[in-house]
mmCIF file of C-alpha atoms in Angstrom:
data_model
loop_
_atom_site.group_PDB
_atom_site.id
_atom_site.type_symbol
_atom_site.label_atom_id
_atom_site.label_comp_id
_atom_site.label_asym_id
_atom_site.label_seq_id
_atom_site.Cartn_x
_atom_site.Cartn_y
_atom_site.Cartn_z
ATOM 1 C CA MET A 1 -1.289 -96.482 -43.955
ATOM 2 C CA ARG A 2 0.640 -93.371 -44.172
ATOM 3 C CA ALA A 3 -2.370 -91.607 -45.930
ATOM 4 C CA ALA A 4 -4.649 -92.801 -43.093
ATOM 5 C CA ILE A 5 -2.233 -91.493 -40.410
ATOM 6 C CA ARG A 6 -1.830 -88.146 -42.149
ATOM 7 C CA LYS A 7 -5.618 -87.846 -42.410
ATOM 8 C CA THR A 8 -5.970 -88.631 -38.625
ATOM 9 C CA MET A 9 -3.366 -86.114 -37.746
ATOM 10 C CA LEU A 10 -5.047 -83.358 -39.870
ATOM 11 C CA ALA A 11 -8.325 -84.100 -38.286
ATOM 12 C CA VAL A 12 -6.864 -83.694 -34.846
ATOM 13 C CA LEU A 13 -5.150 -80.452 -35.819
ATOM 14 C CA LEU A 14 -8.280 -79.096 -37.115
ATOM 15 C CA SER A 15 -10.706 -80.201 -34.507
ATOM 16 C CA ALA A 16 -9.460 -77.400 -32.193
ATOM 17 C CA GLY A 17 -10.166 -74.555 -34.718
ATOM 18 C CA PRO A 18 -7.949 -71.537 -35.195
ATOM 19 C CA ALA A 19 -4.897 -71.018 -33.250
ATOM 20 C CA ALA A 20 -5.049 -69.196 -29.946
ATOM 21 C CA GLY A 21 -5.293 -65.480 -30.295
ATOM 22 C CA GLY A 22 -6.657 -65.932 -33.961
ATOM 23 C CA GLU A 23 -2.989 -65.362 -35.263
ATOM 24 C CA THR A 24 -3.189 -68.211 -37.710
ATOM 25 C CA THR A 25 -6.234 -69.713 -39.387
ATOM 26 C CA THR A 26 -5.967 -73.297 -40.435
ATOM 27 C CA LEU A 27 -8.094 -74.861 -43.159
ATOM 28 C CA LEU A 28 -8.307 -78.438 -44.495
ATOM 29 C CA ASN A 29 -9.084 -78.905 -48.139
ATOM 30 C CA VAL A 30 -10.031 -82.654 -48.815
ATOM 31 C CA SER A 31 -9.559 -83.097 -52.542
ATOM 32 C CA TYR A 32 -9.399 -85.701 -55.164
ATOM 33 C CA ASP A 33 -6.473 -87.615 -56.224
ATOM 34 C CA PRO A 34 -4.470 -85.658 -58.779
ATOM 35 C CA THR A 35 -4.839 -82.036 -57.595
ATOM 36 C CA GLY A 36 -1.924 -81.888 -55.190
ATOM 37 C CA GLU A 37 0.355 -79.708 -57.227
ATOM 38 C CA LEU A 38 -2.599 -77.485 -58.261
ATOM 39 C CA TYR A 39 -3.622 -76.737 -54.670
ATOM 40 C CA GLN A 40 -0.137 -76.269 -53.377
ATOM 41 C CA GLU A 41 0.237 -73.246 -55.710
ATOM 42 C CA ILE A 42 -3.161 -71.966 -55.090
ATOM 43 C CA ASN A 43 -2.783 -72.287 -51.343
ATOM 44 C CA ALA A 44 0.271 -70.190 -51.453
ATOM 45 C CA ALA A 45 -1.429 -67.471 -53.476
ATOM 46 C CA PHE A 46 -4.439 -67.422 -51.278
ATOM 47 C CA ALA A 47 -2.473 -67.279 -48.055
ATOM 48 C CA ALA A 48 -0.659 -64.216 -49.491
ATOM 49 C CA ASP A 49 -4.014 -62.561 -50.518
ATOM 50 C CA TRP A 50 -5.588 -63.349 -47.139
ATOM 51 C CA LYS A 51 -2.624 -61.978 -45.167
ATOM 52 C CA ALA A 52 -2.685 -58.754 -47.337
ATOM 53 C CA ARG A 53 -6.433 -58.240 -46.790
ATOM 54 C CA THR A 54 -6.804 -59.345 -43.044
ATOM 55 C CA GLY A 55 -3.351 -59.205 -41.619
ATOM 56 C CA GLN A 56 -3.810 -62.867 -40.510
ATOM 57 C CA ASP A 57 -1.812 -65.799 -41.537
ATOM 58 C CA VAL A 58 -3.599 -68.929 -42.829
ATOM 59 C CA ARG A 59 -2.455 -72.473 -43.418
ATOM 60 C CA ILE A 60 -4.108 -74.815 -45.656
ATOM 61 C CA TYR A 61 -3.792 -78.519 -45.241
ATOM 62 C CA GLN A 62 -4.377 -80.864 -47.999
ATOM 63 C CA SER A 63 -5.738 -84.566 -48.266
ATOM 64 C CA HIS A 64 -6.005 -86.326 -51.507
ATOM 65 C CA GLY A 65 -7.239 -89.616 -52.663
ATOM 66 C CA GLY A 66 -9.990 -91.196 -54.807
ATOM 67 C CA SER A 67 -12.995 -88.907 -54.804
ATOM 68 C CA GLY A 68 -15.389 -91.391 -53.397
ATOM 69 C CA LYS A 69 -13.150 -92.522 -50.746
ATOM 70 C CA GLN A 70 -12.477 -88.937 -49.747
ATOM 71 C CA ALA A 71 -16.175 -88.235 -49.349
ATOM 72 C CA ARG A 72 -16.511 -91.195 -47.261
ATOM 73 C CA ALA A 73 -13.601 -90.152 -45.203
ATOM 74 C CA VAL A 74 -15.404 -86.817 -44.417
ATOM 75 C CA LEU A 75 -18.526 -88.678 -43.513
ATOM 76 C CA ASP A 76 -16.386 -90.760 -41.117
ATOM 77 C CA GLY A 77 -15.061 -87.731 -39.415
ATOM 78 C CA LEU A 78 -12.355 -86.207 -41.305
ATOM 79 C CA GLN A 79 -13.087 -82.570 -40.548
ATOM 80 C CA ALA A 80 -12.737 -80.863 -43.849
ATOM 81 C CA ASP A 81 -13.557 -77.100 -44.006
ATOM 82 C CA VAL A 82 -13.894 -77.426 -47.811
ATOM 83 C CA VAL A 83 -13.998 -80.115 -50.291
ATOM 84 C CA THR A 84 -12.739 -79.957 -53.811
ATOM 85 C CA LEU A 85 -13.911 -83.257 -55.205
ATOM 86 C CA ALA A 86 -14.355 -84.896 -58.741
ATOM 87 C CA LEU A 87 -17.908 -85.287 -58.689
ATOM 88 C CA ALA A 88 -21.007 -83.422 -57.693
ATOM 89 C CA ALA A 89 -22.455 -86.768 -56.450
ATOM 90 C CA ASP A 90 -19.782 -87.040 -53.961
ATOM 91 C CA ILE A 91 -20.714 -83.679 -52.455
ATOM 92 C CA ASP A 92 -24.335 -84.582 -52.632
ATOM 93 C CA VAL A 93 -23.469 -87.434 -50.275
ATOM 94 C CA LEU A 94 -22.278 -84.977 -47.715
ATOM 95 C CA ALA A 95 -25.336 -82.709 -48.054
ATOM 96 C CA ALA A 96 -27.498 -85.778 -47.595
ATOM 97 C CA ALA A 97 -25.632 -86.404 -44.168
ATOM 98 C CA GLY A 98 -26.141 -82.833 -43.106
ATOM 99 C CA LEU A 99 -22.623 -81.707 -43.472
ATOM 100 C CA THR A 100 -23.371 -79.166 -46.107
ATOM 101 C CA VAL A 101 -26.405 -77.555 -47.510
ATOM 102 C CA ARG A 102 -28.332 -79.348 -50.078
ATOM 103 C CA ASP A 103 -28.151 -76.367 -52.652
ATOM 104 C CA TRP A 104 -24.403 -76.247 -52.301
ATOM 105 C CA ALA A 105 -24.002 -76.085 -56.048
ATOM 106 C CA SER A 106 -25.924 -72.868 -56.212
ATOM 107 C CA ARG A 107 -23.627 -70.870 -53.872
ATOM 108 C CA LEU A 108 -20.836 -70.294 -56.345
ATOM 109 C CA PRO A 109 -20.690 -69.763 -60.263
ATOM 110 C CA HIS A 110 -20.838 -72.463 -62.852
ATOM 111 C CA ARG A 111 -22.524 -74.795 -60.310
ATOM 112 C CA SER A 112 -19.578 -74.370 -57.903
ATOM 113 C CA THR A 113 -17.039 -75.591 -60.460
ATOM 114 C CA PRO A 114 -14.248 -73.032 -60.753
ATOM 115 C CA PHE A 115 -12.507 -74.720 -63.468
ATOM 116 C CA VAL A 116 -13.187 -77.726 -65.644
ATOM 117 C CA SER A 117 -11.426 -80.500 -67.533
ATOM 118 C CA THR A 118 -12.032 -83.531 -69.934
ATOM 119 C CA ILE A 119 -10.810 -86.932 -70.573
ATOM 120 C CA VAL A 120 -8.005 -87.705 -73.004
ATOM 121 C CA PHE A 121 -5.628 -90.462 -73.804
ATOM 122 C CA LEU A 122 -2.113 -90.693 -72.769
ATOM 123 C CA VAL A 123 -0.002 -93.073 -75.027
ATOM 124 C CA ARG A 124 3.689 -93.948 -75.183
ATOM 125 C CA ARG A 125 6.167 -92.114 -77.446
ATOM 126 C CA GLY A 126 5.375 -92.720 -81.156
ATOM 127 C CA ASN A 127 1.880 -93.997 -80.257
ATOM 128 C CA PRO A 128 2.981 -97.617 -81.230
ATOM 129 C CA ARG A 129 -0.635 -98.979 -81.130
ATOM 130 C CA GLY A 130 -1.840 -96.318 -83.416
ATOM 131 C CA ILE A 131 -4.567 -95.189 -81.074
ATOM 132 C CA ARG A 132 -6.653 -92.390 -82.338
ATOM 133 C CA ASP A 133 -10.163 -92.559 -80.979
ATOM 134 C CA TRP A 134 -12.445 -94.559 -78.631
ATOM 135 C CA GLU A 135 -12.958 -97.621 -80.984
ATOM 136 C CA ASP A 136 -9.178 -98.331 -80.972
ATOM 137 C CA LEU A 137 -9.369 -99.077 -77.054
ATOM 138 C CA VAL A 138 -11.455 -102.189 -77.491
ATOM 139 C CA ARG A 139 -8.843 -103.844 -80.003
ATOM 140 C CA PRO A 140 -7.488 -107.200 -78.728
ATOM 141 C CA ASP A 141 -3.904 -105.793 -78.825
ATOM 142 C CA VAL A 142 -4.579 -102.746 -76.604
ATOM 143 C CA ALA A 143 -4.390 -102.794 -72.813
ATOM 144 C CA VAL A 144 -6.160 -99.819 -71.218
ATOM 145 C CA ILE A 145 -5.330 -98.368 -67.700
ATOM 146 C CA THR A 146 -8.089 -96.596 -65.907
ATOM 147 C CA PRO A 147 -8.976 -96.522 -62.199
ATOM 148 C CA ASN A 148 -11.874 -97.999 -60.409
ATOM 149 C CA PRO A 149 -15.285 -96.175 -60.852
ATOM 150 C CA ARG A 150 -16.322 -97.525 -57.435
ATOM 151 C CA THR A 151 -13.738 -95.364 -55.681
ATOM 152 C CA SER A 152 -12.399 -92.792 -58.124
ATOM 153 C CA GLY A 153 -14.228 -89.608 -59.517
ATOM 154 C CA GLY A 154 -11.856 -89.521 -62.414
ATOM 155 C CA ALA A 155 -12.628 -93.043 -63.306
ATOM 156 C CA ARG A 156 -16.334 -92.334 -63.486
ATOM 157 C CA TRP A 157 -15.660 -89.382 -65.980
ATOM 158 C CA ASN A 158 -13.492 -91.922 -68.044
ATOM 159 C CA TYR A 159 -16.413 -94.225 -68.063
ATOM 160 C CA LEU A 160 -18.860 -91.659 -69.067
ATOM 161 C CA ALA A 161 -16.607 -90.275 -71.687
ATOM 162 C CA ALA A 162 -16.609 -93.837 -73.283
ATOM 163 C CA TRP A 163 -20.357 -94.102 -72.761
ATOM 164 C CA ALA A 164 -20.975 -90.756 -74.389
ATOM 165 C CA TRP A 165 -19.051 -91.649 -77.551
ATOM 166 C CA ALA A 166 -20.575 -95.095 -77.901
ATOM 167 C CA LEU A 167 -24.066 -93.591 -77.310
ATOM 168 C CA ARG A 168 -23.475 -91.347 -80.142
ATOM 169 C CA HIS A 169 -22.418 -94.020 -82.384
ATOM 170 C CA GLY A 170 -25.208 -96.688 -81.609
ATOM 171 C CA GLY A 171 -27.484 -95.985 -78.700
ATOM 172 C CA PRO A 172 -27.842 -97.376 -75.154
ATOM 173 C CA ALA A 173 -27.516 -100.961 -76.058
ATOM 174 C CA ALA A 174 -24.353 -100.367 -78.208
ATOM 175 C CA ALA A 175 -22.974 -98.251 -75.401
ATOM 176 C CA GLU A 176 -23.531 -101.021 -72.955
ATOM 177 C CA GLU A 177 -21.718 -103.394 -75.225
ATOM 178 C CA PHE A 178 -18.827 -101.043 -75.778
ATOM 179 C CA VAL A 179 -18.125 -100.197 -72.210
ATOM 180 C CA ALA A 180 -18.220 -103.895 -71.446
ATOM 181 C CA ARG A 181 -15.520 -104.584 -74.143
ATOM 182 C CA LEU A 182 -13.552 -101.684 -73.027
ATOM 183 C CA TYR A 183 -13.265 -102.956 -69.393
ATOM 184 C CA ARG A 184 -12.192 -106.326 -70.707
ATOM 185 C CA ARG A 185 -9.047 -104.542 -71.877
ATOM 186 C CA VAL A 186 -8.189 -103.187 -68.472
ATOM 187 C CA PRO A 187 -5.560 -105.477 -66.643
ATOM 188 C CA VAL A 188 -5.747 -103.691 -63.221
ATOM 189 C CA LEU A 189 -8.228 -101.133 -61.600
ATOM 190 C CA ASP A 190 -6.386 -98.711 -59.228
ATOM 191 C CA GLY A 191 -8.168 -96.885 -56.576
ATOM 192 C CA GLY A 192 -7.568 -93.360 -57.966
ATOM 193 C CA ALA A 193 -6.419 -91.292 -60.908
ATOM 194 C CA ARG A 194 -2.788 -90.638 -59.696
ATOM 195 C CA ALA A 195 -2.346 -94.462 -58.869
ATOM 196 C CA ALA A 196 -3.454 -95.224 -62.416
ATOM 197 C CA THR A 197 -0.959 -92.683 -63.801
ATOM 198 C CA THR A 198 1.773 -94.456 -61.688
ATOM 199 C CA THR A 199 0.794 -97.848 -63.062
ATOM 200 C CA PHE A 200 0.995 -96.625 -66.721
ATOM 201 C CA VAL A 201 4.016 -94.276 -66.421
ATOM 202 C CA GLN A 202 6.230 -95.818 -63.757
ATOM 203 C CA ARG A 203 5.323 -99.426 -63.754
ATOM 204 C CA GLY A 204 4.998 -99.451 -67.637
ATOM 205 C CA ILE A 205 1.757 -101.350 -67.707
ATOM 206 C CA GLY A 206 -0.706 -100.755 -70.547
ATOM 207 C CA ASP A 207 -0.769 -99.148 -73.982
ATOM 208 C CA VAL A 208 -2.897 -96.121 -73.096
ATOM 209 C CA LEU A 209 -3.993 -94.322 -69.904
ATOM 210 C CA LEU A 210 -7.489 -92.712 -69.788
ATOM 211 C CA ALA A 211 -6.794 -89.611 -67.932
ATOM 212 C CA TRP A 212 -7.916 -86.132 -66.875
ATOM 213 C CA GLU A 213 -6.474 -83.716 -69.374
ATOM 214 C CA SER A 214 -4.558 -82.073 -66.559
ATOM 215 C CA GLU A 215 -3.075 -85.292 -65.356
ATOM 216 C CA ALA A 216 -1.943 -86.088 -68.938
ATOM 217 C CA PHE A 217 -0.507 -82.683 -69.129
ATOM 218 C CA LEU A 218 1.482 -83.197 -65.989
ATOM 219 C CA ALA A 219 2.708 -86.665 -67.065
ATOM 220 C CA THR A 220 4.158 -85.195 -70.183
ATOM 221 C CA ARG A 221 6.019 -82.572 -68.370
ATOM 222 C CA ARG A 222 7.180 -84.421 -65.264
ATOM 223 C CA PHE A 223 8.327 -87.663 -66.624
ATOM 224 C CA GLY A 224 10.341 -86.285 -69.564
ATOM 225 C CA ALA A 225 9.614 -84.699 -72.900
ATOM 226 C CA GLY A 226 9.094 -87.252 -75.587
ATOM 227 C CA ARG A 227 8.311 -90.264 -73.501
ATOM 228 C CA PHE A 228 4.460 -89.791 -73.780
ATOM 229 C CA GLU A 229 1.934 -88.226 -76.044
ATOM 230 C CA VAL A 230 -1.503 -86.904 -75.715
ATOM 231 C CA VAL A 231 -4.253 -88.118 -78.002
ATOM 232 C CA VAL A 232 -7.451 -86.037 -77.953
ATOM 233 C CA PRO A 233 -10.398 -88.202 -78.984
ATOM 234 C CA SER A 234 -13.201 -87.017 -81.264
ATOM 235 C CA ILE A 235 -15.651 -86.767 -78.422
ATOM 236 C CA SER A 236 -15.164 -86.598 -74.658
ATOM 237 C CA ILE A 237 -16.903 -85.475 -71.547
ATOM 238 C CA LEU A 238 -17.213 -82.153 -69.978
ATOM 239 C CA ALA A 239 -15.618 -83.056 -66.545
ATOM 240 C CA GLU A 240 -16.922 -80.580 -63.975
ATOM 241 C CA PRO A 241 -15.068 -81.053 -60.482
ATOM 242 C CA PRO A 242 -17.095 -79.054 -58.087
ATOM 243 C CA VAL A 243 -16.086 -77.347 -54.607
ATOM 244 C CA ALA A 244 -18.073 -76.712 -51.475
ATOM 245 C CA MET A 245 -17.758 -75.618 -47.818
ATOM 246 C CA VAL A 246 -18.505 -78.166 -45.325
ATOM 247 C CA ASP A 247 -20.643 -76.124 -43.150
ATOM 248 C CA ARG A 248 -20.641 -78.303 -40.015
ATOM 249 C CA PHE A 249 -16.827 -78.419 -39.691
ATOM 250 C CA ALA A 250 -16.149 -74.986 -40.818
ATOM 251 C CA GLU A 251 -18.375 -73.593 -38.270
ATOM 252 C CA ARG A 252 -17.132 -75.794 -35.649
ATOM 253 C CA HIS A 253 -13.598 -74.505 -36.386
ATOM 254 C CA GLY A 254 -14.712 -70.932 -36.594
ATOM 255 C CA ASN A 255 -13.529 -70.940 -40.207
ATOM 256 C CA ARG A 256 -16.582 -70.029 -42.032
ATOM 257 C CA GLU A 257 -15.289 -66.665 -43.355
ATOM 258 C CA ALA A 258 -12.023 -68.108 -44.318
ATOM 259 C CA ALA A 259 -13.545 -71.124 -45.982
ATOM 260 C CA GLN A 260 -15.896 -68.887 -48.163
ATOM 261 C CA ALA A 261 -13.044 -66.584 -49.027
ATOM 262 C CA TYR A 262 -10.950 -69.602 -50.064
ATOM 263 C CA LEU A 263 -13.623 -71.032 -52.375
ATOM 264 C CA ALA A 264 -14.343 -67.479 -53.823
ATOM 265 C CA PHE A 265 -10.495 -67.102 -54.544
ATOM 266 C CA LEU A 266 -10.733 -70.033 -56.930
ATOM 267 C CA TYR A 267 -12.656 -67.836 -59.206
ATOM 268 C CA THR A 268 -10.065 -65.013 -59.278
ATOM 269 C CA GLN A 269 -7.790 -64.360 -62.238
ATOM 270 C CA THR A 270 -4.891 -65.353 -60.027
ATOM 271 C CA ALA A 271 -6.241 -68.858 -59.303
ATOM 272 C CA GLN A 272 -7.662 -69.227 -62.884
ATOM 273 C CA GLU A 273 -4.232 -68.575 -64.290
ATOM 274 C CA ILE A 274 -2.661 -71.011 -61.758
ATOM 275 C CA ALA A 275 -5.261 -73.654 -62.868
ATOM 276 C CA ALA A 276 -4.618 -73.098 -66.564
ATOM 277 C CA ARG A 277 -0.932 -73.484 -65.989
ATOM 278 C CA HIS A 278 -1.616 -76.904 -64.360
ATOM 279 C CA GLY A 279 -3.853 -78.073 -67.283
ATOM 280 C CA TYR A 280 -7.275 -77.111 -66.106
ATOM 281 C CA ARG A 281 -9.516 -75.250 -68.230
ATOM 282 C CA PRO A 282 -10.396 -71.834 -66.847
ATOM 283 C CA THR A 283 -14.122 -70.815 -66.569
ATOM 284 C CA ASP A 284 -13.063 -67.165 -66.532
ATOM 285 C CA GLN A 285 -13.306 -66.338 -70.273
ATOM 286 C CA ALA A 286 -10.644 -63.758 -70.246
ATOM 287 C CA VAL A 287 -8.148 -66.143 -68.830
ATOM 288 C CA ALA A 288 -9.298 -68.996 -71.001
ATOM 289 C CA ARG A 289 -8.625 -66.721 -74.107
ATOM 290 C CA ARG A 290 -5.053 -66.085 -72.764
ATOM 291 C CA PHE A 291 -4.326 -69.836 -72.419
ATOM 292 C CA ALA A 292 -6.245 -71.092 -75.411
ATOM 293 C CA ASP A 293 -3.363 -72.505 -77.169
ATOM 294 C CA ARG A 294 -2.819 -75.002 -74.297
ATOM 295 C CA PHE A 295 -6.193 -76.591 -74.787
ATOM 296 C CA PRO A 296 -7.216 -78.347 -77.993
ATOM 297 C CA ALA A 297 -10.689 -77.949 -79.233
ATOM 298 C CA LEU A 298 -13.008 -80.944 -79.052
ATOM 299 C CA GLU A 299 -16.591 -81.743 -78.574
ATOM 300 C CA MET A 300 -17.442 -82.236 -74.893
ATOM 301 C CA VAL A 301 -20.732 -83.831 -73.764
ATOM 302 C CA THR A 302 -22.108 -82.984 -70.449
ATOM 303 C CA VAL A 303 -23.193 -85.568 -67.969
ATOM 304 C CA ASP A 304 -26.787 -84.170 -68.358
ATOM 305 C CA GLU A 305 -26.544 -85.057 -72.228
ATOM 306 C CA ALA A 306 -24.968 -88.441 -71.634
ATOM 307 C CA CYS A 307 -27.083 -89.609 -68.633
ATOM 308 C CA GLY A 308 -29.729 -86.967 -67.554
ATOM 309 C CA GLY A 309 -27.528 -85.828 -64.665
ATOM 310 C CA TRP A 310 -25.584 -87.271 -61.903
ATOM 311 C CA ALA A 311 -28.309 -88.714 -59.898
ATOM 312 C CA PRO A 312 -29.482 -91.090 -62.747
ATOM 313 C CA ALA A 313 -25.913 -91.670 -63.838
ATOM 314 C CA GLN A 314 -24.985 -92.846 -60.136
ATOM 315 C CA ALA A 315 -28.155 -95.014 -59.925
ATOM 316 C CA VAL A 316 -27.889 -96.616 -63.290
ATOM 317 C CA HIS A 317 -24.123 -97.059 -63.717
ATOM 318 C CA PHE A 318 -22.362 -96.960 -60.344
ATOM 319 C CA ALA A 319 -24.472 -97.989 -57.583
ATOM 320 C CA ASP A 320 -24.299 -101.419 -56.179
ATOM 321 C CA GLY A 321 -25.526 -103.858 -58.666
ATOM 322 C CA GLY A 322 -25.383 -101.095 -61.354
ATOM 323 C CA LEU A 323 -24.255 -101.466 -64.903
ATOM 324 C CA PHE A 324 -20.477 -101.174 -64.024
ATOM 325 C CA ASP A 325 -20.968 -104.131 -61.469
ATOM 326 C CA ARG A 326 -22.777 -106.139 -64.206
ATOM 327 C CA ILE A 327 -20.223 -105.705 -67.030
ATOM 328 C CA TYR A 328 -16.881 -105.782 -65.094
ATOM 329 C CA ARG A 329 -15.418 -109.211 -64.792
ATOM 330 C CA PRO A 330 -11.891 -109.160 -63.252
ATOM 331 C CA GLY A 331 -9.527 -111.105 -65.480
ATOM 332 C CA ALA A 332 -11.916 -111.444 -68.427
ATOM 333 C CA ARG A 333 -10.290 -110.517 -71.694
#
C-alpha cells in the first residue's frame, strides 16, 4: 500500500513538469527492485554535475519494484521520465504502447545497457549444503529462494541462467526437465528480487538464494561479514538491465534534455565507478580493469545464445501458458 501511495504522489508531482521559473528540474526514474542504493548515489553525483554545467538544481525521484510490475505501472500512468529496468522486454512493452521509440536500444551504447550483472548463489555461512553448481539446486535436501518470473526481471534472469546451464548439459528436453525440478525446490515465489533477499536473509527461509551478483554483494556487506557466502556457478547468464527515456512523459514534463543527460551520465567514469562499488560490472573497460578484483571470472551466456533473444524467450518461457506456467506447480516437491 505504501508503495502504491508513493507512486501516486510521484506521478502527481511530476505531472506538472519543472518547477516555476525553471529553478529545479524534477525527474522520475522508475527502476527494478534492488537498485535503490545504486541510484541514490548516482542521483547525487548527477545532480552535482548538472548543477555545475547548467546552474540548475535537479531532483531525481525513484520508484522500485519487480521489473514487470514497474513496466505495467508506467503503462497505467506512472509518469516516468526514464526507466532503468531489468529486461529489454519490459521496455519493449512501453515502446509498443507508444511511450518510447521502438529503436530505444540503439540510442545508447551497449544496447542501452550502461552496466551488466550476472546470477550467483548466496548461501549461509560455511555453505552447509555444499552447494557448488546448478546440479546441487535440485537435490531433495535443498530449498531454493528465487522470485516469480511473472513479475520480476531478476527472476527471469535466474530462470534463464538455470536454463542455459541445463541446455549446455543435455539440450532442450533436459533443460525443461531441470528447470521443472528446480522450481519444485522453491517454497515461496516473492514478487521481486529484494523481497526474495528479505525472505532468505531476514526470514531465514531456504538454503540458497538465486540473486543478482550485485544483490549478493550487498547482502554480504549489509547483513554482517561471515553470515553469508557467495558461490559462483560454472556457467551463468549475462544479465543486461537496460535504460531508456520515456519520451511521452519526458516531453510532457519539459524534461527531455535532462532525461537524456541523466541516461548519458550513467556511462561516465563517475557513474561507472559508483556501479562497480555497488557490485555491477562496468561496461567502461578502463573502470572494469580497475575493479577487476571484485568480479570473479566465469562463463556468461547471453540471452541470444540461450533462447535466440528476448522476444522468443518471452513467448516460449514467460507468456501466459508458456513453459514456466506449465512446469510450476505451487506446493509440489
